[in-house]
């Protein structure tokens, strides 16, 4: 029988087993870290349908949206229709420490909330750009992050930045509900395009990977019900890094590996939380929206381009 412990009324098991062979962390390390950052992390999770990445012993990691049947009654959930699988999915709402603790005991390592709240996940509360490098060279990401920051400033907007916990960074811009949802997506595309235009030699908005030419991808597709790795969430990568909020001026002096479940707690000392550092909700400029309306939706454009290239290959053969 596996030894059990209890914290805040939640039974915890197998705390001293490693998360993975290269995680450099046990489930106890995960629980201890989440307990230390819960007050900072929970505000970004509350009332947002949650997808988690779980890693069970002897199994490949998997993304979980639908809560398991054995989920306690006190874990709040929200039912949502999944068009792809034609079924109702019950998402967890991680609104309190006890729920976060229970999820950690389920070996949920990563936490990916929706950008919209449960009452309308398609209404994002933040405009988000995800900077994705072609390799592990973080200096490339930093250079493009500064382009995004400049594009924001030039557009009269203010945003905050965090490491993704993986290879890149996330830029968040809190927005009000003045703009229609499609206009939020348009403004996101416009900001990405404006950042790319500042230095197209190092940045790209090309959705098709083979078209990126080794540049950093400024991903403008995080809208319309999308999820994004939460601030402070651990990531299932070697060393178990975490998504860490930063000042823009700090980007040049850090790497994502500086912040792990072991080191991030001390690094948080004296810093404001992610929500405390967030600017007030902003109204998206009309010219930014109008610019974005002229830019095709990336996935749609990529689909048509794929069909065009396939036709060319058939004709050449």
PDB file of N, CA and C in Angstrom, residues 213-296:
ATOM      1  N   UNK A 213      11.626  29.884 -42.360  1.00  0.00           N
ATOM      2  CA  UNK A 213      13.015  30.195 -42.659  1.00  0.00           C
ATOM      3  C   UNK A 213      13.898  30.413 -41.457  1.00  0.00           C
ATOM      4  N   UNK A 214      13.657  29.675 -40.381  1.00  0.00           N
ATOM      5  CA  UNK A 214      14.491  29.794 -39.197  1.00  0.00           C
ATOM      6  C   UNK A 214      14.234  31.028 -38.364  1.00  0.00           C
ATOM      7  N   UNK A 215      13.134  31.725 -38.630  1.00  0.00           N
ATOM      8  CA  UNK A 215      12.796  32.941 -37.882  1.00  0.00           C
ATOM      9  C   UNK A 215      11.860  32.610 -36.714  1.00  0.00           C
ATOM     10  N   UNK A 216      11.710  33.548 -35.809  1.00  0.00           N
ATOM     11  CA  UNK A 216      10.796  33.392 -34.682  1.00  0.00           C
ATOM     12  C   UNK A 216       9.368  33.637 -35.171  1.00  0.00           C
ATOM     13  N   UNK A 217       8.486  32.707 -34.870  1.00  0.00           N
ATOM     14  CA  UNK A 217       7.092  32.794 -35.285  1.00  0.00           C
ATOM     15  C   UNK A 217       6.314  33.648 -34.294  1.00  0.00           C
ATOM     16  N   UNK A 218       5.717  34.722 -34.782  1.00  0.00           N
ATOM     17  CA  UNK A 218       4.837  35.556 -33.962  1.00  0.00           C
ATOM     18  C   UNK A 218       3.421  35.015 -34.161  1.00  0.00           C
ATOM     19  N   UNK A 219       3.001  34.190 -33.241  1.00  0.00           N
ATOM     20  CA  UNK A 219       1.754  33.445 -33.363  1.00  0.00           C
ATOM     21  C   UNK A 219       0.577  34.312 -32.903  1.00  0.00           C
ATOM     22  N   UNK A 220      -0.308  34.618 -33.850  1.00  0.00           N
ATOM     23  CA  UNK A 220      -1.469  35.459 -33.553  1.00  0.00           C
ATOM     24  C   UNK A 220      -2.759  34.645 -33.522  1.00  0.00           C
ATOM     25  N   UNK A 221      -2.654  33.345 -33.350  1.00  0.00           N
ATOM     26  CA  UNK A 221      -3.840  32.474 -33.448  1.00  0.00           C
ATOM     27  C   UNK A 221      -4.486  32.182 -32.102  1.00  0.00           C
ATOM     28  N   UNK A 222      -3.951  32.736 -31.001  1.00  0.00           N
ATOM     29  CA  UNK A 222      -4.514  32.446 -29.677  1.00  0.00           C
ATOM     30  C   UNK A 222      -5.739  33.322 -29.423  1.00  0.00           C
ATOM     31  N   UNK A 223      -6.829  32.980 -30.042  1.00  0.00           N
ATOM     32  CA  UNK A 223      -8.068  33.729 -29.861  1.00  0.00           C
ATOM     33  C   UNK A 223      -9.232  32.778 -30.117  1.00  0.00           C
ATOM     34  N   UNK A 224     -10.440  33.216 -29.797  1.00  0.00           N
ATOM     35  CA  UNK A 224     -11.616  32.421 -30.096  1.00  0.00           C
ATOM     36  C   UNK A 224     -11.678  31.085 -29.398  1.00  0.00           C
ATOM     37  N   UNK A 225     -11.615  31.074 -28.073  1.00  0.00           N
ATOM     38  CA  UNK A 225     -11.731  29.828 -27.323  1.00  0.00           C
ATOM     39  C   UNK A 225     -10.417  29.124 -27.067  1.00  0.00           C
ATOM     40  N   UNK A 226      -9.312  29.745 -27.457  1.00  0.00           N
ATOM     41  CA  UNK A 226      -8.002  29.118 -27.295  1.00  0.00           C
ATOM     42  C   UNK A 226      -7.585  29.067 -25.823  1.00  0.00           C
ATOM     43  N   UNK A 227      -6.628  28.197 -25.545  1.00  0.00           N
ATOM     44  CA  UNK A 227      -6.008  28.135 -24.224  1.00  0.00           C
ATOM     45  C   UNK A 227      -4.565  28.600 -24.338  1.00  0.00           C
ATOM     46  N   UNK A 228      -3.974  28.916 -23.185  1.00  0.00           N
ATOM     47  CA  UNK A 228      -2.564  29.286 -23.145  1.00  0.00           C
ATOM     48  C   UNK A 228      -2.022  28.863 -21.788  1.00  0.00           C
ATOM     49  N   UNK A 229      -0.767  28.484 -21.752  1.00  0.00           N
ATOM     50  CA  UNK A 229      -0.153  28.082 -20.481  1.00  0.00           C
ATOM     51  C   UNK A 229      -0.267  29.203 -19.465  1.00  0.00           C
ATOM     52  N   UNK A 230      -0.754  28.876 -18.280  1.00  0.00           N
ATOM     53  CA  UNK A 230      -0.986  29.879 -17.240  1.00  0.00           C
ATOM     54  C   UNK A 230       0.333  30.431 -16.708  1.00  0.00           C
ATOM     55  N   UNK A 231       0.281  31.644 -16.229  1.00  0.00           N
ATOM     56  CA  UNK A 231       1.434  32.183 -15.499  1.00  0.00           C
ATOM     57  C   UNK A 231       1.702  31.299 -14.293  1.00  0.00           C
ATOM     58  N   UNK A 232       2.957  30.957 -14.090  1.00  0.00           N
ATOM     59  CA  UNK A 232       3.474  30.142 -12.987  1.00  0.00           C
ATOM     60  C   UNK A 232       3.308  28.638 -13.197  1.00  0.00           C
ATOM     61  N   UNK A 233       2.609  28.207 -14.249  1.00  0.00           N
ATOM     62  CA  UNK A 233       2.444  26.772 -14.417  1.00  0.00           C
ATOM     63  C   UNK A 233       3.780  26.089 -14.666  1.00  0.00           C
ATOM     64  N   UNK A 234       4.018  24.928 -14.050  1.00  0.00           N
ATOM     65  CA  UNK A 234       5.169  24.123 -14.451  1.00  0.00           C
ATOM     66  C   UNK A 234       4.963  23.601 -15.873  1.00  0.00           C
ATOM     67  N   UNK A 235       6.039  23.232 -16.528  1.00  0.00           N
ATOM     68  CA  UNK A 235       5.979  22.622 -17.858  1.00  0.00           C
ATOM     69  C   UNK A 235       6.694  21.281 -17.807  1.00  0.00           C
ATOM     70  N   UNK A 236       6.171  20.339 -18.543  1.00  0.00           N
ATOM     71  CA  UNK A 236       6.723  18.989 -18.531  1.00  0.00           C
ATOM     72  C   UNK A 236       7.896  18.919 -19.509  1.00  0.00           C
ATOM     73  N   UNK A 237       8.995  19.477 -19.064  1.00  0.00           N
ATOM     74  CA  UNK A 237      10.233  19.498 -19.823  1.00  0.00           C
ATOM     75  C   UNK A 237      11.376  19.162 -18.870  1.00  0.00           C
ATOM     76  N   UNK A 238      12.548  18.804 -19.401  1.00  0.00           N
ATOM     77  CA  UNK A 238      13.665  18.497 -18.506  1.00  0.00           C
ATOM     78  C   UNK A 238      13.918  19.611 -17.501  1.00  0.00           C
ATOM     79  N   UNK A 239      14.009  19.245 -16.228  1.00  0.00           N
ATOM     80  CA  UNK A 239      14.237  20.210 -15.177  1.00  0.00           C
ATOM     81  C   UNK A 239      12.983  20.853 -14.620  1.00  0.00           C
ATOM     82  N   UNK A 240      11.825  20.613 -15.246  1.00  0.00           N
ATOM     83  CA  UNK A 240      10.531  21.166 -14.848  1.00  0.00           C
ATOM     84  C   UNK A 240      10.585  22.689 -14.684  1.00  0.00           C
ATOM     85  N   UNK A 241      10.799  23.403 -15.808  1.00  0.00           N
ATOM     86  CA  UNK A 241      10.742  24.864 -15.761  1.00  0.00           C
ATOM     87  C   UNK A 241       9.303  25.337 -15.561  1.00  0.00           C
ATOM     88  N   UNK A 242       9.140  26.617 -15.249  1.00  0.00           N
ATOM     89  CA  UNK A 242       7.806  27.184 -15.052  1.00  0.00           C
ATOM     90  C   UNK A 242       7.662  28.448 -15.894  1.00  0.00           C
ATOM     91  N   UNK A 243       6.427  28.789 -16.180  1.00  0.00           N
ATOM     92  CA  UNK A 243       6.130  30.029 -16.900  1.00  0.00           C
ATOM     93  C   UNK A 243       6.245  31.188 -15.917  1.00  0.00           C
ATOM     94  N   UNK A 244       7.176  32.100 -16.188  1.00  0.00           N
ATOM     95  CA  UNK A 244       7.554  33.099 -15.183  1.00  0.00           C
ATOM     96  C   UNK A 244       7.363  34.521 -15.688  1.00  0.00           C
ATOM     97  N   UNK A 245       6.546  35.337 -14.991  1.00  0.00           N
ATOM     98  CA  UNK A 245       6.352  36.733 -15.383  1.00  0.00           C
ATOM     99  C   UNK A 245       7.623  37.560 -15.200  1.00  0.00           C
ATOM    100  N   UNK A 246       7.850  38.475 -16.144  1.00  0.00           N
ATOM    101  CA  UNK A 246       9.060  39.290 -16.137  1.00  0.00           C
ATOM    102  C   UNK A 246       8.737  40.743 -16.453  1.00  0.00           C
ATOM    103  N   UNK A 247       9.668  41.613 -16.123  1.00  0.00           N
ATOM    104  CA  UNK A 247       9.660  42.969 -16.656  1.00  0.00           C
ATOM    105  C   UNK A 247      10.274  42.909 -18.054  1.00  0.00           C
ATOM    106  N   UNK A 248       9.844  43.795 -18.931  1.00  0.00           N
ATOM    107  CA  UNK A 248      10.410  43.799 -20.283  1.00  0.00           C
ATOM    108  C   UNK A 248      11.930  43.958 -20.247  1.00  0.00           C
ATOM    109  N   UNK A 249      12.411  44.749 -19.306  1.00  0.00           N
ATOM    110  CA  UNK A 249      13.846  45.025 -19.231  1.00  0.00           C
ATOM    111  C   UNK A 249      14.665  43.817 -18.793  1.00  0.00           C
ATOM    112  N   UNK A 250      14.004  42.802 -18.247  1.00  0.00           N
ATOM    113  CA  UNK A 250      14.725  41.619 -17.760  1.00  0.00           C
ATOM    114  C   UNK A 250      14.989  40.586 -18.849  1.00  0.00           C
ATOM    115  N   UNK A 251      14.323  40.709 -19.968  1.00  0.00           N
ATOM    116  CA  UNK A 251      14.399  39.665 -20.986  1.00  0.00           C
ATOM    117  C   UNK A 251      15.834  39.389 -21.437  1.00  0.00           C
ATOM    118  N   UNK A 252      16.641  40.434 -21.507  1.00  0.00           N
ATOM    119  CA  UNK A 252      18.001  40.280 -22.025  1.00  0.00           C
ATOM    120  C   UNK A 252      18.940  39.557 -21.066  1.00  0.00           C
ATOM    121  N   UNK A 253      18.510  39.389 -19.825  1.00  0.00           N
ATOM    122  CA  UNK A 253      19.439  38.847 -18.831  1.00  0.00           C
ATOM    123  C   UNK A 253      19.009  37.503 -18.243  1.00  0.00           C
ATOM    124  N   UNK A 254      17.975  36.881 -18.822  1.00  0.00           N
ATOM    125  CA  UNK A 254      17.510  35.598 -18.263  1.00  0.00           C
ATOM    126  C   UNK A 254      17.391  34.549 -19.374  1.00  0.00           C
ATOM    127  N   UNK A 255      17.195  33.309 -18.961  1.00  0.00           N
ATOM    128  CA  UNK A 255      16.800  32.231 -19.865  1.00  0.00           C
ATOM    129  C   UNK A 255      15.628  31.510 -19.212  1.00  0.00           C
ATOM    130  N   UNK A 256      14.784  30.831 -19.979  1.00  0.00           N
ATOM    131  CA  UNK A 256      13.656  30.114 -19.379  1.00  0.00           C
ATOM    132  C   UNK A 256      14.079  29.092 -18.329  1.00  0.00           C
ATOM    133  N   UNK A 257      15.275  28.517 -18.491  1.00  0.00           N
ATOM    134  CA  UNK A 257      15.751  27.504 -17.551  1.00  0.00           C
ATOM    135  C   UNK A 257      16.097  28.083 -16.187  1.00  0.00           C
ATOM    136  N   UNK A 258      16.142  29.409 -16.077  1.00  0.00           N
ATOM    137  CA  UNK A 258      16.436  30.027 -14.778  1.00  0.00           C
ATOM    138  C   UNK A 258      15.307  29.810 -13.780  1.00  0.00           C
ATOM    139  N   UNK A 259      14.111  29.489 -14.268  1.00  0.00           N
ATOM    140  CA  UNK A 259      12.937  29.426 -13.409  1.00  0.00           C
ATOM    141  C   UNK A 259      12.331  28.022 -13.453  1.00  0.00           C
ATOM    142  N   UNK A 260      12.547  27.281 -12.376  1.00  0.00           N
ATOM    143  CA  UNK A 260      12.040  25.920 -12.275  1.00  0.00           C
ATOM    144  C   UNK A 260      11.225  25.792 -10.989  1.00  0.00           C
ATOM    145  N   UNK A 261      10.644  24.624 -10.782  1.00  0.00           N
ATOM    146  CA  UNK A 261       9.891  24.414  -9.538  1.00  0.00           C
ATOM    147  C   UNK A 261      10.795  24.538  -8.315  1.00  0.00           C
ATOM    148  N   UNK A 262      12.103  24.431  -8.521  1.00  0.00           N
ATOM    149  CA  UNK A 262      13.041  24.549  -7.406  1.00  0.00           C
ATOM    150  C   UNK A 262      13.520  25.985  -7.189  1.00  0.00           C
ATOM    151  N   UNK A 263      13.645  26.759  -8.259  1.00  0.00           N
ATOM    152  CA  UNK A 263      14.265  28.083  -8.154  1.00  0.00           C
ATOM    153  C   UNK A 263      13.280  29.247  -8.215  1.00  0.00           C
ATOM    154  N   UNK A 264      12.105  29.027  -8.777  1.00  0.00           N
ATOM    155  CA  UNK A 264      11.187  30.146  -9.031  1.00  0.00           C
ATOM    156  C   UNK A 264      10.658  30.775  -7.753  1.00  0.00           C
ATOM    157  N   UNK A 265      10.492  29.984  -6.699  1.00  0.00           N
ATOM    158  CA  UNK A 265       9.906  30.521  -5.466  1.00  0.00           C
ATOM    159  C   UNK A 265      10.783  31.638  -4.904  1.00  0.00           C
ATOM    160  N   UNK A 266      12.088  31.395  -4.837  1.00  0.00           N
ATOM    161  CA  UNK A 266      12.995  32.435  -4.348  1.00  0.00           C
ATOM    162  C   UNK A 266      13.032  33.631  -5.296  1.00  0.00           C
ATOM    163  N   UNK A 267      12.936  33.355  -6.607  1.00  0.00           N
ATOM    164  CA  UNK A 267      12.994  34.436  -7.591  1.00  0.00           C
ATOM    165  C   UNK A 267      11.769  35.338  -7.518  1.00  0.00           C
ATOM    166  N   UNK A 268      10.677  34.845  -6.934  1.00  0.00           N
ATOM    167  CA  UNK A 268       9.453  35.645  -6.823  1.00  0.00           C
ATOM    168  C   UNK A 268       9.509  36.665  -5.690  1.00  0.00           C
ATOM    169  N   UNK A 269      10.476  36.521  -4.815  1.00  0.00           N
ATOM    170  CA  UNK A 269      10.576  37.395  -3.653  1.00  0.00           C
ATOM    171  C   UNK A 269      10.627  38.869  -4.075  1.00  0.00           C
ATOM    172  N   UNK A 270       9.684  39.644  -3.557  1.00  0.00           N
ATOM    173  CA  UNK A 270       9.665  41.070  -3.823  1.00  0.00           C
ATOM    174  C   UNK A 270       9.029  41.484  -5.131  1.00  0.00           C
ATOM    175  N   UNK A 271       8.572  40.527  -5.919  1.00  0.00           N
ATOM    176  CA  UNK A 271       7.965  40.846  -7.205  1.00  0.00           C
ATOM    177  C   UNK A 271       6.442  40.961  -7.078  1.00  0.00           C
ATOM    178  N   UNK A 272       5.824  41.825  -7.893  1.00  0.00           N
ATOM    179  CA  UNK A 272       4.363  41.822  -7.949  1.00  0.00           C
ATOM    180  C   UNK A 272       3.885  40.544  -8.633  1.00  0.00           C
ATOM    181  N   UNK A 273       2.660  40.171  -8.383  1.00  0.00           N
ATOM    182  CA  UNK A 273       2.108  38.998  -9.056  1.00  0.00           C
ATOM    183  C   UNK A 273       1.779  39.341 -10.507  1.00  0.00           C
ATOM    184  N   UNK A 274       1.491  38.321 -11.296  1.00  0.00           N
ATOM    185  CA  UNK A 274       1.114  38.496 -12.699  1.00  0.00           C
ATOM    186  C   UNK A 274      -0.093  39.427 -12.824  1.00  0.00           C
ATOM    187  N   UNK A 275      -1.105  39.205 -12.001  1.00  0.00           N
ATOM    188  CA  UNK A 275      -2.303  40.039 -12.081  1.00  0.00           C
ATOM    189  C   UNK A 275      -2.033  41.455 -11.564  1.00  0.00           C
ATOM    190  N   UNK A 276      -1.172  41.600 -10.573  1.00  0.00           N
ATOM    191  CA  UNK A 276      -0.842  42.935 -10.056  1.00  0.00           C
ATOM    192  C   UNK A 276      -0.061  43.762 -11.072  1.00  0.00           C
ATOM    193  N   UNK A 277       0.738  43.093 -11.894  1.00  0.00           N
ATOM    194  CA  UNK A 277       1.545  43.815 -12.882  1.00  0.00           C
ATOM    195  C   UNK A 277       0.767  44.116 -14.160  1.00  0.00           C
ATOM    196  N   UNK A 278      -0.440  43.536 -14.276  1.00  0.00           N
ATOM    197  CA  UNK A 278      -1.234  43.692 -15.490  1.00  0.00           C
ATOM    198  C   UNK A 278      -1.802  45.109 -15.587  1.00  0.00           C
ATOM    199  N   UNK A 279      -1.660  45.775 -16.736  1.00  0.00           N
ATOM    200  CA  UNK A 279      -2.296  47.086 -16.909  1.00  0.00           C
ATOM    201  C   UNK A 279      -3.821  46.945 -16.866  1.00  0.00           C
ATOM    202  N   UNK A 280      -4.502  48.063 -16.769  1.00  0.00           N
ATOM    203  CA  UNK A 280      -5.963  48.040 -16.837  1.00  0.00           C
ATOM    204  C   UNK A 280      -6.412  47.614 -18.231  1.00  0.00           C
ATOM    205  N   UNK A 281      -7.636  47.091 -18.306  1.00  0.00           N
ATOM    206  CA  UNK A 281      -8.187  46.677 -19.602  1.00  0.00           C
ATOM    207  C   UNK A 281      -8.232  47.867 -20.556  1.00  0.00           C
ATOM    208  N   UNK A 282      -7.836  47.623 -21.805  1.00  0.00           N
ATOM    209  CA  UNK A 282      -7.707  48.687 -22.794  1.00  0.00           C
ATOM    210  C   UNK A 282      -8.664  48.478 -23.963  1.00  0.00           C
ATOM    211  N   UNK A 283      -9.068  49.567 -24.575  1.00  0.00           N
ATOM    212  CA  UNK A 283      -9.885  49.509 -25.784  1.00  0.00           C
ATOM    213  C   UNK A 283      -8.977  49.391 -26.991  1.00  0.00           C
ATOM    214  N   UNK A 284      -9.252  48.423 -27.839  1.00  0.00           N
ATOM    215  CA  UNK A 284      -8.407  48.217 -29.011  1.00  0.00           C
ATOM    216  C   UNK A 284      -8.615  49.347 -30.021  1.00  0.00           C
ATOM    217  N   UNK A 285      -7.528  49.929 -30.529  1.00  0.00           N
ATOM    218  CA  UNK A 285      -7.647  51.035 -31.489  1.00  0.00           C
ATOM    219  C   UNK A 285      -8.356  50.593 -32.772  1.00  0.00           C
ATOM    220  N   UNK A 286      -9.180  51.474 -33.299  1.00  0.00           N
ATOM    221  CA  UNK A 286      -9.934  51.164 -34.519  1.00  0.00           C
ATOM    222  C   UNK A 286      -9.013  50.883 -35.693  1.00  0.00           C
ATOM    223  N   UNK A 287      -7.928  51.655 -35.818  1.00  0.00           N
ATOM    224  CA  UNK A 287      -7.027  51.450 -36.954  1.00  0.00           C
ATOM    225  C   UNK A 287      -6.333  50.094 -36.886  1.00  0.00           C
ATOM    226  N   UNK A 288      -6.096  49.607 -35.669  1.00  0.00           N
ATOM    227  CA  UNK A 288      -5.479  48.293 -35.521  1.00  0.00           C
ATOM    228  C   UNK A 288      -6.440  47.201 -35.987  1.00  0.00           C
ATOM    229  N   UNK A 289      -7.694  47.337 -35.604  1.00  0.00           N
ATOM    230  CA  UNK A 289      -8.704  46.368 -36.030  1.00  0.00           C
ATOM    231  C   UNK A 289      -8.863  46.396 -37.549  1.00  0.00           C
ATOM    232  N   UNK A 290      -8.945  47.604 -38.107  1.00  0.00           N
ATOM    233  CA  UNK A 290      -9.106  47.723 -39.559  1.00  0.00           C
ATOM    234  C   UNK A 290      -7.921  47.105 -40.293  1.00  0.00           C
ATOM    235  N   UNK A 291      -6.717  47.329 -39.778  1.00  0.00           N
ATOM    236  CA  UNK A 291      -5.532  46.708 -40.373  1.00  0.00           C
ATOM    237  C   UNK A 291      -5.657  45.188 -40.337  1.00  0.00           C
ATOM    238  N   UNK A 292      -6.066  44.659 -39.188  1.00  0.00           N
ATOM    239  CA  UNK A 292      -6.171  43.215 -39.041  1.00  0.00           C
ATOM    240  C   UNK A 292      -7.206  42.587 -39.942  1.00  0.00           C
ATOM    241  N   UNK A 293      -8.258  43.328 -40.263  1.00  0.00           N
ATOM    242  CA  UNK A 293      -9.293  42.785 -41.151  1.00  0.00           C
ATOM    243  C   UNK A 293      -8.772  42.527 -42.557  1.00  0.00           C
ATOM    244  N   UNK A 294      -7.678  43.197 -42.914  1.00  0.00           N
ATOM    245  CA  UNK A 294      -7.094  42.997 -44.249  1.00  0.00           C
ATOM    246  C   UNK A 294      -6.165  41.787 -44.294  1.00  0.00           C
ATOM    247  N   UNK A 295      -5.887  41.188 -43.122  1.00  0.00           N
ATOM    248  CA  UNK A 295      -4.949  40.063 -43.034  1.00  0.00           C
ATOM    249  C   UNK A 295      -5.741  38.757 -42.931  1.00  0.00           C
ATOM    250  N   UNK A 296      -5.512  37.814 -43.823  1.00  0.00           N
ATOM    251  CA  UNK A 296      -6.263  36.549 -43.771  1.00  0.00           C
ATOM    252  C   UNK A 296      -6.029  35.808 -42.465  1.00  0.00           C
TER     253      UNK A 296
END
